[in-house]
PDB file of C-alpha atoms in Angstrom:
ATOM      1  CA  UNK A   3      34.815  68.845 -60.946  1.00 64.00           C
ATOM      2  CA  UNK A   4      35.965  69.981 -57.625  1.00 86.00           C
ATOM      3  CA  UNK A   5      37.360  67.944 -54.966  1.00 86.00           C
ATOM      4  CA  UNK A   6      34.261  67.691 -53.077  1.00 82.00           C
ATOM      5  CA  UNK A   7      32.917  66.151 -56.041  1.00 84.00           C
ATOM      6  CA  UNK A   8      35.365  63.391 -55.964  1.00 84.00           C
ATOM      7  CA  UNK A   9      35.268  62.437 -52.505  1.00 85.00           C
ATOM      8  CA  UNK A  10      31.808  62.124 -52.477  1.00 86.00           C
ATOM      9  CA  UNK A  11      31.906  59.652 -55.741  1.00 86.00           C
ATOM     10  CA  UNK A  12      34.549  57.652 -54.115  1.00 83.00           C
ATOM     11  CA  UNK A  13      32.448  56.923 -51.054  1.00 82.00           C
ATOM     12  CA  UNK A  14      29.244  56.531 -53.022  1.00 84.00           C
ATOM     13  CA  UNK A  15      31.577  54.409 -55.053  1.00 82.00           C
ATOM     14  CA  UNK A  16      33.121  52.389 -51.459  1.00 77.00           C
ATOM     15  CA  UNK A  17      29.283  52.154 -50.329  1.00 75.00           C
ATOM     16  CA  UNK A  18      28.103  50.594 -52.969  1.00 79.00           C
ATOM     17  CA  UNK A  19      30.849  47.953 -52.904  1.00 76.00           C
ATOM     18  CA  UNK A  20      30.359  47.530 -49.455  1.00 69.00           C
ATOM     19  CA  UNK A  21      26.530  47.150 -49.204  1.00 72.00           C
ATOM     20  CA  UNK A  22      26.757  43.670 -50.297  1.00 69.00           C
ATOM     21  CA  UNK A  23      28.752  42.445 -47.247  1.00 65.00           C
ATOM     22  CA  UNK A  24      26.540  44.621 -44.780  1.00 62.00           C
ATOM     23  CA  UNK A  25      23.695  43.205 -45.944  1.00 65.00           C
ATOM     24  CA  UNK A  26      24.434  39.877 -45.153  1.00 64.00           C
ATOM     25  CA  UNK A  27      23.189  39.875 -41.653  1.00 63.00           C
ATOM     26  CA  UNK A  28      21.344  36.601 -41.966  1.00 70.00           C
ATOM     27  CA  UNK A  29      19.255  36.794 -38.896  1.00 75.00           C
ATOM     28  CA  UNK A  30      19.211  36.817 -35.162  1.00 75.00           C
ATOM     29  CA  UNK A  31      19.667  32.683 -35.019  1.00 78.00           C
ATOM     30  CA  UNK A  32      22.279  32.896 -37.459  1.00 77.00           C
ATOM     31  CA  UNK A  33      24.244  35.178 -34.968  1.00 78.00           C
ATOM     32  CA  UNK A  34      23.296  32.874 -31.941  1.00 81.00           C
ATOM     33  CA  UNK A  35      24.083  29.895 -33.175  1.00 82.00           C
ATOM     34  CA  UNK A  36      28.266  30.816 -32.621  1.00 83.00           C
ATOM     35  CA  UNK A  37      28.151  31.700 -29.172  1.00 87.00           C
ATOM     36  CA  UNK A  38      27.033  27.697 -28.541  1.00 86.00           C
ATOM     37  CA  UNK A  39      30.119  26.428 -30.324  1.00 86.00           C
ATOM     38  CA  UNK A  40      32.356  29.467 -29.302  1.00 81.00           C
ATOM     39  CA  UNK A  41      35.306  29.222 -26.104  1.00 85.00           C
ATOM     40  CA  UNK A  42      32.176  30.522 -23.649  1.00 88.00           C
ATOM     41  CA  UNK A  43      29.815  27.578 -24.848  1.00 89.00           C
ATOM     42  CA  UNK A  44      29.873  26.391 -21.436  1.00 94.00           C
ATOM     43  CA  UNK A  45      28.952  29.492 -19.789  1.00 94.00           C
ATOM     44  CA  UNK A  46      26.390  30.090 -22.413  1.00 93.00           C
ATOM     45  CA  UNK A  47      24.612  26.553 -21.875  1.00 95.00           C
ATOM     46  CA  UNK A  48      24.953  27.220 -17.606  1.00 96.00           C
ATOM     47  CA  UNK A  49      23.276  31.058 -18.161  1.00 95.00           C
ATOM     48  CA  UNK A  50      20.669  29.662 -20.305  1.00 95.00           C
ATOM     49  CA  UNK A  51      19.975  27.182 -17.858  1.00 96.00           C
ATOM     50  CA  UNK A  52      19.596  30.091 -15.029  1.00 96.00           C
ATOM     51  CA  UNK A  53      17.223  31.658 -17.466  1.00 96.00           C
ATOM     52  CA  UNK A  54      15.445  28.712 -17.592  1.00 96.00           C
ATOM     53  CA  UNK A  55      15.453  28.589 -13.454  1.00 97.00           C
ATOM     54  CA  UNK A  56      14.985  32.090 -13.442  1.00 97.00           C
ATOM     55  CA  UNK A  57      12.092  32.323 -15.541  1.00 96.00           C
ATOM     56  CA  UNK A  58      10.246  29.354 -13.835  1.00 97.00           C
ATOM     57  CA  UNK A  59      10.613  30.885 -10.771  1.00 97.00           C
ATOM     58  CA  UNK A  60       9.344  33.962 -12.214  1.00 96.00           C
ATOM     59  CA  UNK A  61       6.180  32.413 -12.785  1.00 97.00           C
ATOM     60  CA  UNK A  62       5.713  30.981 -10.027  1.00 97.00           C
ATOM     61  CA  UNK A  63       6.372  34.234  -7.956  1.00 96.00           C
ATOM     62  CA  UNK A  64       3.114  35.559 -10.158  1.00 96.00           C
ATOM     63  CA  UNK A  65       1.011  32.765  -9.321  1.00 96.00           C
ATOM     64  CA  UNK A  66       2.107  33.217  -5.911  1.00 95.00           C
ATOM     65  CA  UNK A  67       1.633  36.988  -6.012  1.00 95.00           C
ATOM     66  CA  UNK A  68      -2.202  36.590  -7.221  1.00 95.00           C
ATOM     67  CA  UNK A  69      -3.014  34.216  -5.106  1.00 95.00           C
ATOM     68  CA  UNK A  70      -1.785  35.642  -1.864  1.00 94.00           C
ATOM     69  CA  UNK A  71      -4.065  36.021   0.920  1.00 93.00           C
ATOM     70  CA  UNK A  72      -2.415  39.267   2.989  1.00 95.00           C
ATOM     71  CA  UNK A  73      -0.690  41.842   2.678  1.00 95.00           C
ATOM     72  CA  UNK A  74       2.976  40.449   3.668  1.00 95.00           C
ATOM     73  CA  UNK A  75       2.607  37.710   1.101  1.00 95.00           C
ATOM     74  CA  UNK A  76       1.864  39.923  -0.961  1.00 95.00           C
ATOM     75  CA  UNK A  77       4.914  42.053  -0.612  1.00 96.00           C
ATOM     76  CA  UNK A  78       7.113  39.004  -0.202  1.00 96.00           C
ATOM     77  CA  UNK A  79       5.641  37.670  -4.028  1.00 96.00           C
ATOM     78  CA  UNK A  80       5.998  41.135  -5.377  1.00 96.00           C
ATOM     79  CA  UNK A  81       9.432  41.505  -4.661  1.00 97.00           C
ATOM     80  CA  UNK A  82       9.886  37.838  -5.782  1.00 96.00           C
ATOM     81  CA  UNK A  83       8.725  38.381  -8.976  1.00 96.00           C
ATOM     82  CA  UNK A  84      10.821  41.754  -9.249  1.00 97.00           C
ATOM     83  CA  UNK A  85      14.130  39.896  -8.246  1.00 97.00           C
ATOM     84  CA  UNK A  86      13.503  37.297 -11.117  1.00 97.00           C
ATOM     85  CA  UNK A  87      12.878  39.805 -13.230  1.00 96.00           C
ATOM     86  CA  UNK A  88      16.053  41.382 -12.869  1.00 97.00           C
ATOM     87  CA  UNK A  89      18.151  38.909 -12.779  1.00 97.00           C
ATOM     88  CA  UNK A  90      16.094  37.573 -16.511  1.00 96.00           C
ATOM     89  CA  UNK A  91      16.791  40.866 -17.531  1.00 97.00           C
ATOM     90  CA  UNK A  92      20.522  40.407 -16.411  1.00 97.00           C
ATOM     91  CA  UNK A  93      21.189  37.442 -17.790  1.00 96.00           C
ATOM     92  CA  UNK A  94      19.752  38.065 -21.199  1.00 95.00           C
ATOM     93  CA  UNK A  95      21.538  41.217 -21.706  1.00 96.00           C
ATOM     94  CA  UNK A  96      24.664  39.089 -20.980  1.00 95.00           C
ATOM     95  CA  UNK A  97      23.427  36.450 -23.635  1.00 93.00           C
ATOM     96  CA  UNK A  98      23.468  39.332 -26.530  1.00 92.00           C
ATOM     97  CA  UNK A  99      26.422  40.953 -25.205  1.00 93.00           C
ATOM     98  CA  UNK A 100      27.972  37.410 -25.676  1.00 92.00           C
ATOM     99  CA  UNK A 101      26.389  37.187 -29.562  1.00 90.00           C
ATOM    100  CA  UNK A 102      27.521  41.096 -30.319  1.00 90.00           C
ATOM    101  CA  UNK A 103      30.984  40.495 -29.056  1.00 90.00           C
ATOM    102  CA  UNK A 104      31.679  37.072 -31.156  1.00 87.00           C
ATOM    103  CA  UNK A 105      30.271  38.750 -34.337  1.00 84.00           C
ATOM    104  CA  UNK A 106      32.477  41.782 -33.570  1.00 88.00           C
ATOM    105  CA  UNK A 107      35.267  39.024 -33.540  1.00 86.00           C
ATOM    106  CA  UNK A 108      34.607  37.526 -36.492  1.00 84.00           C
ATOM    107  CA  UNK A 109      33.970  40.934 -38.394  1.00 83.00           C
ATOM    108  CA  UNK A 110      37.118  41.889 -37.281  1.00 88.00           C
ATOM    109  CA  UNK A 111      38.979  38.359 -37.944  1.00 87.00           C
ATOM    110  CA  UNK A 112      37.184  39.267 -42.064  1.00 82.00           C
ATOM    111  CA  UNK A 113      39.013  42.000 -41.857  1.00 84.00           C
ATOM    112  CA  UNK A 114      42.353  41.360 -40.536  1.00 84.00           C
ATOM    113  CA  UNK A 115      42.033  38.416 -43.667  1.00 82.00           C
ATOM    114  CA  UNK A 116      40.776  41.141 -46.025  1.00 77.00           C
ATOM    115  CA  UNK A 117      43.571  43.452 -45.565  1.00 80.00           C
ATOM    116  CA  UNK A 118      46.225  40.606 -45.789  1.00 82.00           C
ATOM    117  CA  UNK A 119      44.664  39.465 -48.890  1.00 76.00           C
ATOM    118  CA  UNK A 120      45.178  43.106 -50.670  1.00 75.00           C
ATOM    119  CA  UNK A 121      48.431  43.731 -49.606  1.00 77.00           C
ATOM    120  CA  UNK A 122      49.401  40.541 -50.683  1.00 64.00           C
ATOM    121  CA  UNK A 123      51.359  39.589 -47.874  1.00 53.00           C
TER     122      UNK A 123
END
């Protein structure tokens, strides 16, 4: 058996101890759920609330966009409704960025505990 050989058992070896803890990934609620009881809670609750703004004006910017009578209103509804759009988009994206970073931290936090616990220390 060369060396090659070896290494590849010992990672086939490492993956297959290691499968069990990547597939625990319980959901996408399971991973929201921290960011609501996490340091940023309160910035969570006031961007979910902008979402909430946000996406009610969104849909009123459509009603207002299909209903429009001339051309200006038109234009003035369109852009509307791409602004909210935007900033739905924006704020979302910082809602998941939010959720990835506090399961990074608590990966990280397993670990930091995993490695203490096998050196013993």
């Amino acid at each position: 058996m060369n060396i090659d050989d070896k290494i590849t058992q010992a990672l086939e070896a490492e993956a297959k101890r290691l499968e069990p803890m990547l597939l625990d990934n319980k959901g996408l609620f399971s991973r929201l759920l921290p960011i609501y009881r996490g340091g940023m809670r309160r910035w969570v609750w006031l961007v979910n609330g902008l979402a909430l703004l946000t996406s009610a004006l969104m849909l009123w910017s459509v009603y207002e966009f299909f209903v429009a009578q001339q051309v200006n209103q038109l234009v003035f509804w369109g852009v509307c409704l791409i602004v909210t759009l935007q900033l739905q988009i924006g704020l979302k994206n910082w809602l998941f960025m939010e959720m990835n970073r506090a399961s990074l931290a608590r990966e990280m936090k397993r670990l930091e505990l995993a490695l203490i616990e096998s050196q013993g220390v």
